JSON list of C-alpha atoms in Angstrom, two decimals:
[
{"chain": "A", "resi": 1, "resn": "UNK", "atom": "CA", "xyz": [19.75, -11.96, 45.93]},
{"chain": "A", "resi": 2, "resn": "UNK", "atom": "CA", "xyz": [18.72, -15.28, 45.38]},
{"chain": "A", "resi": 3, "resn": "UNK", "atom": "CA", "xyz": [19.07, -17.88, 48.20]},
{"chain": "A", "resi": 4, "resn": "UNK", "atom": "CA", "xyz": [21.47, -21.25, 47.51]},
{"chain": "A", "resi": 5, "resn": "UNK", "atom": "CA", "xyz": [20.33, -24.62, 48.21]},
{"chain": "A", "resi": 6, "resn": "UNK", "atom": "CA", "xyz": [23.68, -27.46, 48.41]},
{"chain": "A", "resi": 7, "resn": "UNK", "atom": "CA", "xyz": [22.93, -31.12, 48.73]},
{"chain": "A", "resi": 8, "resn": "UNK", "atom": "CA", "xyz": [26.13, -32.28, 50.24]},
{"chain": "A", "resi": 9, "resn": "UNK", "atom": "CA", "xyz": [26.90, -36.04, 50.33]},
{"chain": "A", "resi": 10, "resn": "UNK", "atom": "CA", "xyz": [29.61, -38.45, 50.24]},
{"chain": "A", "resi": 11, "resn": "UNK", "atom": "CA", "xyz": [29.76, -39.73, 46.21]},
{"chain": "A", "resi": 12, "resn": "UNK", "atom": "CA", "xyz": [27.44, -36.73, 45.00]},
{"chain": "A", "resi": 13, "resn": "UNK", "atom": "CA", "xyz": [26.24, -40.00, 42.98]},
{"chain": "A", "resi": 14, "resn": "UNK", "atom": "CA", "xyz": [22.69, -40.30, 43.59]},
{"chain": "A", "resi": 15, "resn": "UNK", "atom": "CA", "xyz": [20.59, -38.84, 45.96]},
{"chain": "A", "resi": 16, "resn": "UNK", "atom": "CA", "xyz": [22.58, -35.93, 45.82]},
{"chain": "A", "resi": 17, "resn": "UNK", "atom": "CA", "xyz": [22.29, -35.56, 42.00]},
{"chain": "A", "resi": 18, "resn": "UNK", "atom": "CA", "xyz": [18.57, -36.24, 42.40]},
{"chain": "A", "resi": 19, "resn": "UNK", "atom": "CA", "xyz": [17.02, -34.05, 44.58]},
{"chain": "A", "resi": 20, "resn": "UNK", "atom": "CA", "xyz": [19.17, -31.18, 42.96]},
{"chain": "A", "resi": 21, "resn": "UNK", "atom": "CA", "xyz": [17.66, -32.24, 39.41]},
{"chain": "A", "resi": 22, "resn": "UNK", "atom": "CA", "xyz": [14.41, -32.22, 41.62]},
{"chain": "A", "resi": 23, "resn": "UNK", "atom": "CA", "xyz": [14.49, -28.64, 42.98]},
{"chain": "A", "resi": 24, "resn": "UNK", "atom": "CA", "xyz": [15.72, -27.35, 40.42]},
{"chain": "A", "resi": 25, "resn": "UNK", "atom": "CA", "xyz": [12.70, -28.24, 38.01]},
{"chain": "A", "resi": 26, "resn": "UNK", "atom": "CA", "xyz": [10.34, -27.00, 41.02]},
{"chain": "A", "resi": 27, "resn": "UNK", "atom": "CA", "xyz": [11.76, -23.26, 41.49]},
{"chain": "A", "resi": 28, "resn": "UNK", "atom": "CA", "xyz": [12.99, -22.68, 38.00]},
{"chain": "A", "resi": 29, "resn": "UNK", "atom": "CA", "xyz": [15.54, -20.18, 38.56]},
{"chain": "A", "resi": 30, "resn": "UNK", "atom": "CA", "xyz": [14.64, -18.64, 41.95]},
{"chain": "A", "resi": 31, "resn": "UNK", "atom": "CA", "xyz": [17.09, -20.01, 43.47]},
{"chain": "A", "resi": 32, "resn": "UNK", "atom": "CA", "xyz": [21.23, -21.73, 43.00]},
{"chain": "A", "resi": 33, "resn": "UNK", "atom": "CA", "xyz": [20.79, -25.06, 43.37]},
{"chain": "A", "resi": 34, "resn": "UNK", "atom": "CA", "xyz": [24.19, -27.29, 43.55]},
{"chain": "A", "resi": 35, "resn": "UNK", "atom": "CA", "xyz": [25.02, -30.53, 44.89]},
{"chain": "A", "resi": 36, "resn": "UNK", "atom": "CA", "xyz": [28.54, -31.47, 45.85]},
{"chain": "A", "resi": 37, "resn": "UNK", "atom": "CA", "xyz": [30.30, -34.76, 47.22]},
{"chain": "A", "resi": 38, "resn": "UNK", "atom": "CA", "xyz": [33.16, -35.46, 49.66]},
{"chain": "A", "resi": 39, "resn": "UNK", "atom": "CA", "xyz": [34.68, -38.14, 47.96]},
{"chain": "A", "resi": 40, "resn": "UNK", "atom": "CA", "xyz": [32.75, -37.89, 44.11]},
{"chain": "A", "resi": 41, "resn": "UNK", "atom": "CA", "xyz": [32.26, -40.80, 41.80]},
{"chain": "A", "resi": 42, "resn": "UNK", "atom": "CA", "xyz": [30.15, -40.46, 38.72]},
{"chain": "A", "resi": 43, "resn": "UNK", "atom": "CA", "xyz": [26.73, -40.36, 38.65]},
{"chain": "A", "resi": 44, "resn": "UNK", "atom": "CA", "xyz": [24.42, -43.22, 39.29]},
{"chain": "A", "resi": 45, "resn": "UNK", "atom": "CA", "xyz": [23.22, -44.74, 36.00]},
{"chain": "A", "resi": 46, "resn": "UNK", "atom": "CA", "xyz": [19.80, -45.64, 37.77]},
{"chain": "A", "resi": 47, "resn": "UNK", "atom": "CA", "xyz": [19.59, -42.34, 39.18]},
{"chain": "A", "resi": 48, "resn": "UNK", "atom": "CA", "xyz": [19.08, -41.01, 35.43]},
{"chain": "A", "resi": 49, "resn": "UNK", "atom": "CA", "xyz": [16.71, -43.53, 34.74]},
{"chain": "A", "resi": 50, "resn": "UNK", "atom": "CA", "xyz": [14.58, -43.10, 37.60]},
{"chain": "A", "resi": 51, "resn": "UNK", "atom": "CA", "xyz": [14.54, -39.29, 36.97]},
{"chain": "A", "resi": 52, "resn": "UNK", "atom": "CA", "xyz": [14.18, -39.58, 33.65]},
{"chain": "A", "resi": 53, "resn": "UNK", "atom": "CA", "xyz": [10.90, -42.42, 34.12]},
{"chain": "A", "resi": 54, "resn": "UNK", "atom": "CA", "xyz": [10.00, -39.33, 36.30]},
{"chain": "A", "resi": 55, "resn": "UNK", "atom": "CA", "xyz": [10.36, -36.88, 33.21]},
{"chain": "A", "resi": 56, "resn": "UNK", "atom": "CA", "xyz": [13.38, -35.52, 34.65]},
{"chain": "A", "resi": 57, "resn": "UNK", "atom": "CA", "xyz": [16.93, -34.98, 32.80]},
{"chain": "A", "resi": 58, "resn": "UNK", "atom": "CA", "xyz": [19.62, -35.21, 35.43]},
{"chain": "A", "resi": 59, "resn": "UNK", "atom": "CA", "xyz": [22.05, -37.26, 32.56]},
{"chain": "A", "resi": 60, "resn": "UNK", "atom": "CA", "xyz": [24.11, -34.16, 32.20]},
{"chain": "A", "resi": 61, "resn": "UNK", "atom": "CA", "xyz": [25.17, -34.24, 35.60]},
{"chain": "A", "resi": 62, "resn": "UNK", "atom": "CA", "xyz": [28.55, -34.28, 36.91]},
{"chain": "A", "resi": 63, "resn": "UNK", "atom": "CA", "xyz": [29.64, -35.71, 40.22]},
{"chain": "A", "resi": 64, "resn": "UNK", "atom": "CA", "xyz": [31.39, -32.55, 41.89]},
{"chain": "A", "resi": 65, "resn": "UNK", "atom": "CA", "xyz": [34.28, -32.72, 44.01]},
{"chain": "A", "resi": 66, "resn": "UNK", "atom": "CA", "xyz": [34.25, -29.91, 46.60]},
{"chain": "A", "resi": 67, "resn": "UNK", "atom": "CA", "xyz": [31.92, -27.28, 47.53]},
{"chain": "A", "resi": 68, "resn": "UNK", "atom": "CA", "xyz": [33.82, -24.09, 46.23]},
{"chain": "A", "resi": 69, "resn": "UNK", "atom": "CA", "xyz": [33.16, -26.18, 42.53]},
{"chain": "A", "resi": 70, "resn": "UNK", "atom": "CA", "xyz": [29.68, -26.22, 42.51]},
{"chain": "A", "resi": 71, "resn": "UNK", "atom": "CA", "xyz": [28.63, -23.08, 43.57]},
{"chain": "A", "resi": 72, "resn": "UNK", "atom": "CA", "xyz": [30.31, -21.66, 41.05]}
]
């Protein structure tokens, strides 16, 4: 079984959206990674640029609204 890694945070906006763009490109698929918000906006316009300057694609993102949503 592989283990699950949530990054839970209040807009699931940036940081959030971020390091789960981040772990996810270092494990591959050895592990669920998901990222979730309490009270979700969208996500952080210069959060996709600096992941992208980074070589990193989080634009298809979604801020997520509640935990049982992203883990899925």
């Amino acid at each position: 079984m592989k283990h699950k890694v949530l990054f839970l945070c209040t807009g699931n906006s940036a940081r959030s959206q971020m390091a789960e763009g981040l772990l996810r490109h270092l494990v591959g698929d050895q592990m669920d990674v998901f990222s979730a918000g309490t009270k979700p906006s969208t996500v952080n316009p210069l959060a996709i640029r600096v992941m992208q300057e980074r070589g990193l694609d989080i634009s298809h993102h979604r801020s997520k609204p509640n935990l049982q949503r992203a883990t899925r």
